[in-house]
């Protein structure tokens, strides 16, 4: 017999898997509610640009619809034209052959990440991830049943990775090391030497490297950030997560890809069938256009971010007590702290009330970032300038 209605919700809840019962979404919801009440808020808390996906990408997807490409995609790992385009693109970008068999198309970078974790992580094992980190990483590891084990970058005016300490954090139950490079939120970017050290460690220990390279093209010291794909062989225990969201202004399209050893392609194809049954053909057609024709777009977005970041560093330095790390080498964020503020939630609330600017508090990205605030600078210059003018006026 079912319990009375007053307790039926709890009865259902208690039947849910343990990893789901304590799963929660911690975000900027409370600040967003207040922003709607205040009105005229410039929201810079989301990891998203303000550029509408350009017409050449949208037109390619429309054409696919008009051609009747509305059926199942036969190959679960991706529609042929996109897999071929990704192979050509990655081979050219990284200077070594990355054949079609090494790429699986996914409905979003988050799905690529989830597939990577599902491929490797058993209950009772752990994933060591480099923090501060996008909160989805911690929660996805937990959701699958693994132990999320954060490892913090050192901060002394800039963010640094202590490889010896990172490797010492791993143990016999560690299945993978996860890092984002360039990082969300810090903009820290692994060097070629650090990537080589990670690969060497993987080869010695058998521990996988999962490299989130979603921001890899939003890099200011070259055409692409140092990538694990530039040095890894096909048989290495290396997975690279990527997405069309950031560098091609396609956040709402939900399409990404996972680059992996060819030896696990069949398993990833089967997993894709059972998890999402593939990515819609018209969406993939838009992605083909992005890859084939989108280099000017990538450069435009990169320059937009560089301009916003330069402006943010110039104006934030005028606010008493602002602690600015060394300017990041990639990503789309200014990540800064306020002197005397141990919990940036207070500072974010104050800035929202007085300047009508929405920023993301650092606690969302882990305990090593609680004093920091994240500002997305992938916006039109005038919008960034207005937000910074408001902050300078309110905080001086």
mmCIF file of C-alpha atoms in Angstrom:
data_model
loop_
_atom_site.group_PDB
_atom_site.id
_atom_site.type_symbol
_atom_site.label_atom_id
_atom_site.label_comp_id
_atom_site.label_asym_id
_atom_site.label_seq_id
_atom_site.Cartn_x
_atom_site.Cartn_y
_atom_site.Cartn_z
ATOM 1 C CA UNK A 1 0.000 0.000 0.000
ATOM 2 C CA UNK A 2 1.268 3.478 -0.850
ATOM 3 C CA UNK A 3 1.773 5.890 2.040
ATOM 4 C CA UNK A 4 -0.569 8.827 2.612
ATOM 5 C CA UNK A 5 -0.198 11.755 0.205
ATOM 6 C CA UNK A 6 1.674 13.827 2.770
ATOM 7 C CA UNK A 7 4.578 11.389 2.699
ATOM 8 C CA UNK A 8 4.300 9.965 -0.812
ATOM 9 C CA UNK A 9 6.924 12.333 -2.210
ATOM 10 C CA UNK A 10 9.416 11.130 0.378
ATOM 11 C CA UNK A 11 8.518 7.508 -0.336
ATOM 12 C CA UNK A 12 9.395 7.973 -4.017
ATOM 13 C CA UNK A 13 12.525 9.935 -3.151
ATOM 14 C CA UNK A 14 13.825 7.186 -0.865
ATOM 15 C CA UNK A 15 13.654 4.746 -3.768
ATOM 16 C CA UNK A 16 16.105 6.755 -5.858
ATOM 17 C CA UNK A 17 19.735 5.658 -6.312
ATOM 18 C CA UNK A 18 22.010 7.113 -3.620
ATOM 19 C CA UNK A 19 24.160 9.114 -6.040
ATOM 20 C CA UNK A 20 21.029 10.828 -7.322
ATOM 21 C CA UNK A 21 19.421 11.481 -3.942
ATOM 22 C CA UNK A 22 22.190 13.843 -2.882
ATOM 23 C CA UNK A 23 22.736 15.335 -6.330
ATOM 24 C CA UNK A 24 21.924 19.004 -6.549
ATOM 25 C CA UNK A 25 22.366 21.897 -8.922
ATOM 26 C CA UNK A 26 24.192 24.724 -7.187
ATOM 27 C CA UNK A 27 24.207 27.767 -9.381
ATOM 28 C CA UNK A 28 23.401 31.458 -9.440
ATOM 29 C CA UNK A 29 19.660 30.930 -9.133
ATOM 30 C CA UNK A 30 19.183 33.219 -6.134
ATOM 31 C CA UNK A 31 21.165 36.019 -7.732
ATOM 32 C CA UNK A 32 19.249 35.544 -10.975
ATOM 33 C CA UNK A 33 15.922 35.902 -9.148
ATOM 34 C CA UNK A 34 17.123 39.147 -7.586
ATOM 35 C CA UNK A 35 18.377 40.360 -10.971
ATOM 36 C CA UNK A 36 14.900 39.958 -12.433
ATOM 37 C CA UNK A 37 13.487 41.997 -9.554
ATOM 38 C CA UNK A 38 16.047 44.768 -10.005
ATOM 39 C CA UNK A 39 15.886 45.010 -13.794
ATOM 40 C CA UNK A 40 18.546 46.541 -16.075
ATOM 41 C CA UNK A 41 21.157 43.999 -14.934
ATOM 42 C CA UNK A 42 24.092 43.172 -17.203
ATOM 43 C CA UNK A 43 24.427 39.422 -16.673
ATOM 44 C CA UNK A 44 28.036 38.319 -17.062
ATOM 45 C CA UNK A 45 27.764 35.204 -14.914
ATOM 46 C CA UNK A 46 27.090 32.659 -17.676
ATOM 47 C CA UNK A 47 29.819 30.959 -19.715
ATOM 48 C CA UNK A 48 28.312 32.066 -22.969
ATOM 49 C CA UNK A 49 28.948 34.762 -25.546
ATOM 50 C CA UNK A 50 26.296 37.112 -26.887
ATOM 51 C CA UNK A 51 26.849 36.386 -30.582
ATOM 52 C CA UNK A 52 24.044 34.682 -32.477
ATOM 53 C CA UNK A 53 25.323 31.699 -34.486
ATOM 54 C CA UNK A 54 26.325 33.139 -37.892
ATOM 55 C CA UNK A 55 24.125 32.634 -40.940
ATOM 56 C CA UNK A 56 26.449 30.264 -42.811
ATOM 57 C CA UNK A 57 26.091 27.699 -40.007
ATOM 58 C CA UNK A 58 22.352 28.196 -39.594
ATOM 59 C CA UNK A 59 21.837 27.959 -43.369
ATOM 60 C CA UNK A 60 23.665 24.621 -43.527
ATOM 61 C CA UNK A 61 21.345 23.184 -40.883
ATOM 62 C CA UNK A 62 18.277 24.598 -42.651
ATOM 63 C CA UNK A 63 19.414 23.040 -45.931
ATOM 64 C CA UNK A 64 19.736 19.650 -44.220
ATOM 65 C CA UNK A 65 16.159 19.940 -42.973
ATOM 66 C CA UNK A 66 14.993 20.910 -46.459
ATOM 67 C CA UNK A 67 16.797 17.875 -47.914
ATOM 68 C CA UNK A 68 14.779 15.657 -45.582
ATOM 69 C CA UNK A 69 17.642 14.640 -43.269
ATOM 70 C CA UNK A 70 15.221 14.026 -40.433
ATOM 71 C CA UNK A 71 15.833 10.309 -39.902
ATOM 72 C CA UNK A 72 18.108 8.384 -37.586
ATOM 73 C CA UNK A 73 21.798 8.870 -38.262
ATOM 74 C CA UNK A 74 23.014 5.389 -39.313
ATOM 75 C CA UNK A 75 26.388 5.631 -37.569
ATOM 76 C CA UNK A 76 25.935 6.221 -33.846
ATOM 77 C CA UNK A 77 29.410 7.775 -33.629
ATOM 78 C CA UNK A 78 28.507 10.512 -36.106
ATOM 79 C CA UNK A 79 27.292 11.329 -39.603
ATOM 80 C CA UNK A 80 30.033 10.645 -42.161
ATOM 81 C CA UNK A 81 30.607 14.237 -43.368
ATOM 82 C CA UNK A 82 31.166 15.554 -39.843
ATOM 83 C CA UNK A 83 33.485 12.733 -38.803
ATOM 84 C CA UNK A 84 35.506 13.342 -41.951
ATOM 85 C CA UNK A 85 35.568 17.103 -41.336
ATOM 86 C CA UNK A 86 36.688 16.588 -37.726
ATOM 87 C CA UNK A 87 39.436 14.217 -38.829
ATOM 88 C CA UNK A 88 40.737 16.756 -41.354
ATOM 89 C CA UNK A 89 40.411 19.616 -38.870
ATOM 90 C CA UNK A 90 42.185 17.909 -35.972
ATOM 91 C CA UNK A 91 44.917 16.499 -38.199
ATOM 92 C CA UNK A 92 45.610 19.959 -39.578
ATOM 93 C CA UNK A 93 45.300 21.719 -36.221
ATOM 94 C CA UNK A 94 47.514 19.362 -34.221
ATOM 95 C CA UNK A 95 50.019 18.376 -36.880
ATOM 96 C CA UNK A 96 49.495 14.610 -36.685
ATOM 97 C CA UNK A 97 47.068 12.125 -38.171
ATOM 98 C CA UNK A 98 43.795 11.777 -36.238
ATOM 99 C CA UNK A 99 41.676 9.399 -38.340
ATOM 100 C CA UNK A 100 37.895 9.132 -38.403
ATOM 101 C CA UNK A 101 37.990 6.074 -36.123
ATOM 102 C CA UNK A 102 39.212 8.268 -33.272
ATOM 103 C CA UNK A 103 36.228 10.636 -33.103
ATOM 104 C CA UNK A 104 32.721 10.227 -31.674
ATOM 105 C CA UNK A 105 30.180 13.014 -32.189
ATOM 106 C CA UNK A 106 27.986 13.807 -29.184
ATOM 107 C CA UNK A 107 24.990 16.029 -28.384
ATOM 108 C CA UNK A 108 27.100 18.573 -26.523
ATOM 109 C CA UNK A 109 30.478 18.707 -24.835
ATOM 110 C CA UNK A 110 28.841 17.628 -21.571
ATOM 111 C CA UNK A 111 27.707 14.396 -23.254
ATOM 112 C CA UNK A 112 31.269 13.826 -24.503
ATOM 113 C CA UNK A 113 32.510 14.251 -20.961
ATOM 114 C CA UNK A 114 29.861 11.901 -19.597
ATOM 115 C CA UNK A 115 30.744 9.238 -22.166
ATOM 116 C CA UNK A 116 34.416 9.554 -21.239
ATOM 117 C CA UNK A 117 33.659 9.054 -17.553
ATOM 118 C CA UNK A 118 31.149 6.260 -18.185
ATOM 119 C CA UNK A 119 33.797 4.490 -20.249
ATOM 120 C CA UNK A 120 36.280 4.421 -17.360
ATOM 121 C CA UNK A 121 34.805 4.938 -13.922
ATOM 122 C CA UNK A 122 33.566 2.135 -11.660
ATOM 123 C CA UNK A 123 32.010 2.473 -8.225
ATOM 124 C CA UNK A 124 34.874 2.604 -5.754
ATOM 125 C CA UNK A 125 37.306 4.253 -8.158
ATOM 126 C CA UNK A 126 38.230 7.921 -8.270
ATOM 127 C CA UNK A 127 38.985 10.675 -10.746
ATOM 128 C CA UNK A 128 41.502 13.338 -9.756
ATOM 129 C CA UNK A 129 40.486 16.644 -11.296
ATOM 130 C CA UNK A 130 42.368 19.911 -11.444
ATOM 131 C CA UNK A 131 40.534 22.716 -9.616
ATOM 132 C CA UNK A 132 39.177 25.406 -9.594
ATOM 133 C CA UNK A 133 36.844 23.643 -11.965
ATOM 134 C CA UNK A 134 33.468 23.915 -13.644
ATOM 135 C CA UNK A 135 31.082 22.233 -11.134
ATOM 136 C CA UNK A 136 29.673 19.807 -13.704
ATOM 137 C CA UNK A 137 32.921 17.831 -13.542
ATOM 138 C CA UNK A 138 32.674 17.022 -9.836
ATOM 139 C CA UNK A 139 28.996 16.170 -10.095
ATOM 140 C CA UNK A 140 29.314 14.025 -13.220
ATOM 141 C CA UNK A 141 31.979 11.879 -11.545
ATOM 142 C CA UNK A 142 29.722 11.533 -8.518
ATOM 143 C CA UNK A 143 26.670 10.773 -10.670
ATOM 144 C CA UNK A 144 28.417 7.817 -12.314
ATOM 145 C CA UNK A 145 29.420 6.422 -8.930
ATOM 146 C CA UNK A 146 33.062 7.445 -8.739
ATOM 147 C CA UNK A 147 34.820 9.536 -6.124
ATOM 148 C CA UNK A 148 35.530 13.104 -7.293
ATOM 149 C CA UNK A 149 38.974 13.982 -5.938
ATOM 150 C CA UNK A 150 39.826 17.688 -6.442
ATOM 151 C CA UNK A 151 43.411 18.845 -6.742
ATOM 152 C CA UNK A 152 43.937 22.584 -6.574
ATOM 153 C CA UNK A 153 46.217 24.701 -8.667
ATOM 154 C CA UNK A 154 48.564 26.871 -6.582
ATOM 155 C CA UNK A 155 47.810 30.586 -6.595
ATOM 156 C CA UNK A 156 50.595 33.101 -6.003
ATOM 157 C CA UNK A 157 49.612 35.972 -8.248
ATOM 158 C CA UNK A 158 49.038 33.428 -10.984
ATOM 159 C CA UNK A 159 47.760 29.862 -11.202
ATOM 160 C CA UNK A 160 50.361 27.073 -11.302
ATOM 161 C CA UNK A 161 50.178 23.282 -11.536
ATOM 162 C CA UNK A 162 52.404 21.314 -9.151
ATOM 163 C CA UNK A 163 52.786 18.067 -11.070
ATOM 164 C CA UNK A 164 54.530 16.196 -8.264
ATOM 165 C CA UNK A 165 51.665 16.910 -5.867
ATOM 166 C CA UNK A 166 49.119 16.069 -8.566
ATOM 167 C CA UNK A 167 50.681 12.685 -9.212
ATOM 168 C CA UNK A 168 50.939 12.003 -5.466
ATOM 169 C CA UNK A 169 47.169 12.566 -5.180
ATOM 170 C CA UNK A 170 46.586 9.523 -7.388
ATOM 171 C CA UNK A 171 46.439 6.028 -5.936
ATOM 172 C CA UNK A 172 45.618 2.459 -6.918
ATOM 173 C CA UNK A 173 41.921 3.384 -7.305
ATOM 174 C CA UNK A 174 42.535 6.358 -9.623
ATOM 175 C CA UNK A 175 41.110 5.771 -13.097
ATOM 176 C CA UNK A 176 41.814 9.171 -14.617
ATOM 177 C CA UNK A 177 43.247 12.644 -14.210
ATOM 178 C CA UNK A 178 40.904 15.316 -15.533
ATOM 179 C CA UNK A 179 41.999 18.811 -16.495
ATOM 180 C CA UNK A 180 40.510 21.717 -18.439
ATOM 181 C CA UNK A 181 42.946 23.679 -20.572
ATOM 182 C CA UNK A 182 42.416 26.577 -21.013
ATOM 183 C CA UNK A 183 40.559 26.393 -17.748
ATOM 184 C CA UNK A 184 37.084 27.451 -16.819
ATOM 185 C CA UNK A 185 37.194 29.593 -14.683
ATOM 186 C CA UNK A 186 40.856 30.577 -14.232
ATOM 187 C CA UNK A 187 42.129 30.676 -17.816
ATOM 188 C CA UNK A 188 45.153 28.642 -16.674
ATOM 189 C CA UNK A 189 46.554 26.748 -19.650
ATOM 190 C CA UNK A 190 48.763 23.674 -19.495
ATOM 191 C CA UNK A 191 52.108 24.071 -21.231
ATOM 192 C CA UNK A 192 53.442 21.615 -23.798
ATOM 193 C CA UNK A 193 55.902 20.403 -21.160
ATOM 194 C CA UNK A 194 53.123 19.797 -18.636
ATOM 195 C CA UNK A 195 51.131 17.885 -21.235
ATOM 196 C CA UNK A 196 54.156 15.697 -21.935
ATOM 197 C CA UNK A 197 54.621 15.032 -18.209
ATOM 198 C CA UNK A 198 50.967 14.019 -17.913
ATOM 199 C CA UNK A 199 51.281 11.675 -20.873
ATOM 200 C CA UNK A 200 54.477 10.143 -19.483
ATOM 201 C CA UNK A 201 52.741 9.575 -16.142
ATOM 202 C CA UNK A 202 49.819 7.899 -17.894
ATOM 203 C CA UNK A 203 52.183 5.593 -19.764
ATOM 204 C CA UNK A 204 53.939 4.628 -16.527
ATOM 205 C CA UNK A 205 50.825 4.034 -14.449
ATOM 206 C CA UNK A 206 47.983 3.195 -16.849
ATOM 207 C CA UNK A 207 45.929 6.104 -15.483
ATOM 208 C CA UNK A 208 43.909 7.829 -18.201
ATOM 209 C CA UNK A 209 44.199 11.526 -19.041
ATOM 210 C CA UNK A 210 40.913 13.293 -19.835
ATOM 211 C CA UNK A 211 41.685 16.693 -21.307
ATOM 212 C CA UNK A 212 38.786 19.138 -21.637
ATOM 213 C CA UNK A 213 39.872 21.337 -24.556
ATOM 214 C CA UNK A 214 36.577 23.146 -25.162
ATOM 215 C CA UNK A 215 38.389 26.499 -24.878
ATOM 216 C CA UNK A 216 41.427 25.321 -26.849
ATOM 217 C CA UNK A 217 40.831 27.700 -29.769
ATOM 218 C CA UNK A 218 40.156 30.635 -27.427
ATOM 219 C CA UNK A 219 43.878 30.944 -26.766
ATOM 220 C CA UNK A 220 45.815 34.192 -27.055
ATOM 221 C CA UNK A 221 49.396 33.000 -27.628
ATOM 222 C CA UNK A 222 48.746 31.049 -30.829
ATOM 223 C CA UNK A 223 46.166 29.399 -33.028
ATOM 224 C CA UNK A 224 45.433 26.638 -30.505
ATOM 225 C CA UNK A 225 46.435 25.919 -26.923
ATOM 226 C CA UNK A 226 48.886 23.069 -26.262
ATOM 227 C CA UNK A 227 46.880 19.873 -26.651
ATOM 228 C CA UNK A 228 47.347 16.311 -25.492
ATOM 229 C CA UNK A 229 46.427 15.330 -29.065
ATOM 230 C CA UNK A 230 49.634 16.911 -30.354
ATOM 231 C CA UNK A 231 51.739 14.271 -28.613
ATOM 232 C CA UNK A 232 49.544 11.241 -27.863
ATOM 233 C CA UNK A 233 49.638 8.103 -30.001
ATOM 234 C CA UNK A 234 46.486 6.252 -30.976
ATOM 235 C CA UNK A 235 47.038 3.595 -28.326
ATOM 236 C CA UNK A 236 47.627 5.998 -25.436
ATOM 237 C CA UNK A 237 45.073 6.191 -22.632
ATOM 238 C CA UNK A 238 44.021 9.690 -23.622
ATOM 239 C CA UNK A 239 40.572 11.232 -24.150
ATOM 240 C CA UNK A 240 39.978 14.785 -25.372
ATOM 241 C CA UNK A 241 36.611 16.479 -24.812
ATOM 242 C CA UNK A 242 35.543 19.241 -27.183
ATOM 243 C CA UNK A 243 32.508 21.271 -28.204
ATOM 244 C CA UNK A 244 31.228 23.641 -30.853
ATOM 245 C CA UNK A 245 29.670 25.840 -28.164
ATOM 246 C CA UNK A 246 32.345 28.405 -27.415
ATOM 247 C CA UNK A 247 34.623 28.947 -30.416
ATOM 248 C CA UNK A 248 31.797 28.776 -32.981
ATOM 249 C CA UNK A 249 29.004 30.522 -30.985
ATOM 250 C CA UNK A 250 26.834 27.383 -30.914
ATOM 251 C CA UNK A 251 25.953 26.898 -27.229
ATOM 252 C CA UNK A 252 22.278 26.172 -27.890
ATOM 253 C CA UNK A 253 22.960 23.639 -30.656
ATOM 254 C CA UNK A 254 24.221 20.997 -28.207
ATOM 255 C CA UNK A 255 26.933 19.354 -30.265
ATOM 256 C CA UNK A 256 30.436 18.288 -29.309
ATOM 257 C CA UNK A 257 32.875 15.460 -29.836
ATOM 258 C CA UNK A 258 35.170 13.068 -28.036
ATOM 259 C CA UNK A 259 38.588 12.173 -29.443
ATOM 260 C CA UNK A 260 39.719 8.749 -28.236
ATOM 261 C CA UNK A 261 41.851 5.729 -29.102
ATOM 262 C CA UNK A 262 40.471 3.872 -32.122
ATOM 263 C CA UNK A 263 40.518 0.713 -30.002
ATOM 264 C CA UNK A 264 37.504 1.897 -27.996
ATOM 265 C CA UNK A 265 35.461 3.204 -30.958
ATOM 266 C CA UNK A 266 33.072 0.245 -31.043
ATOM 267 C CA UNK A 267 32.373 0.521 -27.334
ATOM 268 C CA UNK A 268 31.682 4.246 -27.638
ATOM 269 C CA UNK A 269 29.379 3.581 -30.580
ATOM 270 C CA UNK A 270 27.398 1.104 -28.497
ATOM 271 C CA UNK A 271 27.288 3.459 -25.518
ATOM 272 C CA UNK A 272 26.030 6.251 -27.770
ATOM 273 C CA UNK A 273 23.238 4.007 -29.043
ATOM 274 C CA UNK A 274 22.044 3.257 -25.522
ATOM 275 C CA UNK A 275 22.529 6.734 -24.058
ATOM 276 C CA UNK A 276 21.360 9.137 -26.772
ATOM 277 C CA UNK A 277 21.034 7.238 -30.091
ATOM 278 C CA UNK A 278 23.163 9.772 -31.928
ATOM 279 C CA UNK A 279 23.171 13.471 -32.765
ATOM 280 C CA UNK A 280 20.587 14.953 -35.149
ATOM 281 C CA UNK A 281 21.747 15.135 -38.776
ATOM 282 C CA UNK A 282 20.796 18.814 -39.362
ATOM 283 C CA UNK A 283 22.739 19.817 -36.248
ATOM 284 C CA UNK A 284 25.726 17.886 -37.574
ATOM 285 C CA UNK A 285 25.350 19.649 -40.932
ATOM 286 C CA UNK A 286 25.656 22.999 -39.183
ATOM 287 C CA UNK A 287 28.755 21.725 -37.412
ATOM 288 C CA UNK A 288 30.320 20.674 -40.732
ATOM 289 C CA UNK A 289 29.898 24.233 -41.997
ATOM 290 C CA UNK A 290 31.460 25.567 -38.798
ATOM 291 C CA UNK A 291 34.508 23.337 -39.198
ATOM 292 C CA UNK A 292 34.930 23.828 -42.949
ATOM 293 C CA UNK A 293 34.238 27.567 -43.155
ATOM 294 C CA UNK A 294 34.559 28.858 -39.604
ATOM 295 C CA UNK A 295 38.190 29.898 -39.121
ATOM 296 C CA UNK A 296 37.377 33.625 -39.548
ATOM 297 C CA UNK A 297 34.607 33.197 -36.978
ATOM 298 C CA UNK A 298 36.980 31.567 -34.471
ATOM 299 C CA UNK A 299 39.394 34.469 -34.898
ATOM 300 C CA UNK A 300 36.583 37.015 -34.478
ATOM 301 C CA UNK A 301 35.436 35.425 -31.225
ATOM 302 C CA UNK A 302 39.016 35.156 -29.961
ATOM 303 C CA UNK A 303 39.592 38.846 -30.651
ATOM 304 C CA UNK A 304 36.289 39.782 -29.004
ATOM 305 C CA UNK A 305 37.399 37.980 -25.841
ATOM 306 C CA UNK A 306 40.889 39.510 -25.953
ATOM 307 C CA UNK A 307 39.360 42.998 -26.218
ATOM 308 C CA UNK A 308 36.951 42.315 -23.345
ATOM 309 C CA UNK A 309 39.722 40.894 -21.179
ATOM 310 C CA UNK A 310 42.054 43.837 -21.822
ATOM 311 C CA UNK A 311 39.268 46.249 -20.927
ATOM 312 C CA UNK A 312 38.365 44.292 -17.793
ATOM 313 C CA UNK A 313 41.957 44.311 -16.544
ATOM 314 C CA UNK A 314 42.318 48.029 -17.258
ATOM 315 C CA UNK A 315 39.135 49.036 -15.427
ATOM 316 C CA UNK A 316 39.099 46.475 -12.602
ATOM 317 C CA UNK A 317 42.555 47.738 -11.588
ATOM 318 C CA UNK A 318 40.872 51.079 -10.780
ATOM 319 C CA UNK A 319 38.759 49.499 -8.035
ATOM 320 C CA UNK A 320 40.382 49.518 -4.574
ATOM 321 C CA UNK A 321 41.137 46.068 -3.236
ATOM 322 C CA UNK A 322 40.765 44.130 -6.481
ATOM 323 C CA UNK A 323 43.293 41.297 -6.806
ATOM 324 C CA UNK A 324 43.996 40.554 -10.460
ATOM 325 C CA UNK A 325 45.942 37.401 -11.333
ATOM 326 C CA UNK A 326 48.320 37.466 -14.256
ATOM 327 C CA UNK A 327 46.189 37.921 -17.359
ATOM 328 C CA UNK A 328 45.031 34.460 -18.518
ATOM 329 C CA UNK A 329 46.370 32.873 -21.688
ATOM 330 C CA UNK A 330 42.991 31.572 -22.796
ATOM 331 C CA UNK A 331 39.308 31.091 -22.028
ATOM 332 C CA UNK A 332 36.610 33.758 -21.852
ATOM 333 C CA UNK A 333 36.740 34.940 -18.251
ATOM 334 C CA UNK A 334 38.280 37.477 -15.919
ATOM 335 C CA UNK A 335 38.671 35.668 -12.598
ATOM 336 C CA UNK A 336 39.583 38.038 -9.776
ATOM 337 C CA UNK A 337 39.299 38.470 -6.024
ATOM 338 C CA UNK A 338 38.544 41.272 -3.569
ATOM 339 C CA UNK A 339 40.975 41.965 -0.743
ATOM 340 C CA UNK A 340 39.420 40.981 2.578
ATOM 341 C CA UNK A 341 36.593 38.972 1.009
ATOM 342 C CA UNK A 342 36.932 35.282 1.866
ATOM 343 C CA UNK A 343 33.553 34.409 0.330
ATOM 344 C CA UNK A 344 32.800 36.094 -2.998
ATOM 345 C CA UNK A 345 29.059 35.493 -2.620
ATOM 346 C CA UNK A 346 28.870 38.665 -0.544
ATOM 347 C CA UNK A 347 30.798 40.654 -3.125
ATOM 348 C CA UNK A 348 28.638 39.313 -5.967
ATOM 349 C CA UNK A 349 25.459 40.268 -4.106
ATOM 350 C CA UNK A 350 26.829 43.733 -3.367
ATOM 351 C CA UNK A 351 27.883 44.310 -6.992
ATOM 352 C CA UNK A 352 24.491 43.136 -8.201
ATOM 353 C CA UNK A 353 22.679 45.567 -5.883
ATOM 354 C CA UNK A 354 24.891 48.611 -6.393
ATOM 355 C CA UNK A 355 26.169 48.247 -9.961
ATOM 356 C CA UNK A 356 23.479 46.078 -11.561
ATOM 357 C CA UNK A 357 26.147 43.673 -12.861
ATOM 358 C CA UNK A 358 25.843 39.903 -12.444
ATOM 359 C CA UNK A 359 29.009 37.928 -11.696
ATOM 360 C CA UNK A 360 29.487 34.276 -10.707
ATOM 361 C CA UNK A 361 30.796 33.599 -7.160
ATOM 362 C CA UNK A 362 33.895 31.445 -6.948
ATOM 363 C CA UNK A 363 32.561 28.853 -4.493
ATOM 364 C CA UNK A 364 30.754 27.266 -7.449
ATOM 365 C CA UNK A 365 34.161 26.194 -8.747
ATOM 366 C CA UNK A 366 35.445 24.593 -5.554
ATOM 367 C CA UNK A 367 36.880 25.442 -2.153
ATOM 368 C CA UNK A 368 40.103 26.847 -3.625
ATOM 369 C CA UNK A 369 38.141 29.564 -5.429
ATOM 370 C CA UNK A 370 35.721 30.868 -2.785
ATOM 371 C CA UNK A 371 37.329 34.322 -2.717
ATOM 372 C CA UNK A 372 37.119 34.808 -6.495
ATOM 373 C CA UNK A 373 34.536 36.251 -8.864
ATOM 374 C CA UNK A 374 34.091 35.190 -12.495
ATOM 375 C CA UNK A 375 33.181 37.663 -15.214
ATOM 376 C CA UNK A 376 32.460 36.455 -18.752
ATOM 377 C CA UNK A 377 34.068 38.903 -21.204
ATOM 378 C CA UNK A 378 32.850 37.302 -24.443
ATOM 379 C CA UNK A 379 30.488 40.205 -25.109
ATOM 380 C CA UNK A 380 30.221 43.290 -27.278
ATOM 381 C CA UNK A 381 32.804 45.813 -26.139
ATOM 382 C CA UNK A 382 30.184 48.440 -25.270
ATOM 383 C CA UNK A 383 28.369 46.061 -22.938
ATOM 384 C CA UNK A 384 31.585 45.136 -21.113
ATOM 385 C CA UNK A 385 32.537 48.816 -20.904
ATOM 386 C CA UNK A 386 29.163 49.765 -19.432
ATOM 387 C CA UNK A 387 29.348 46.966 -16.851
ATOM 388 C CA UNK A 388 32.837 48.002 -15.806
ATOM 389 C CA UNK A 389 31.874 51.694 -15.630
ATOM 390 C CA UNK A 390 29.058 50.761 -13.269
ATOM 391 C CA UNK A 391 31.383 48.670 -11.094
ATOM 392 C CA UNK A 392 34.054 51.356 -10.904
ATOM 393 C CA UNK A 393 31.476 53.976 -9.965
ATOM 394 C CA UNK A 394 29.801 51.794 -7.354
ATOM 395 C CA UNK A 395 32.972 50.469 -5.728
ATOM 396 C CA UNK A 396 35.078 53.640 -5.460
#
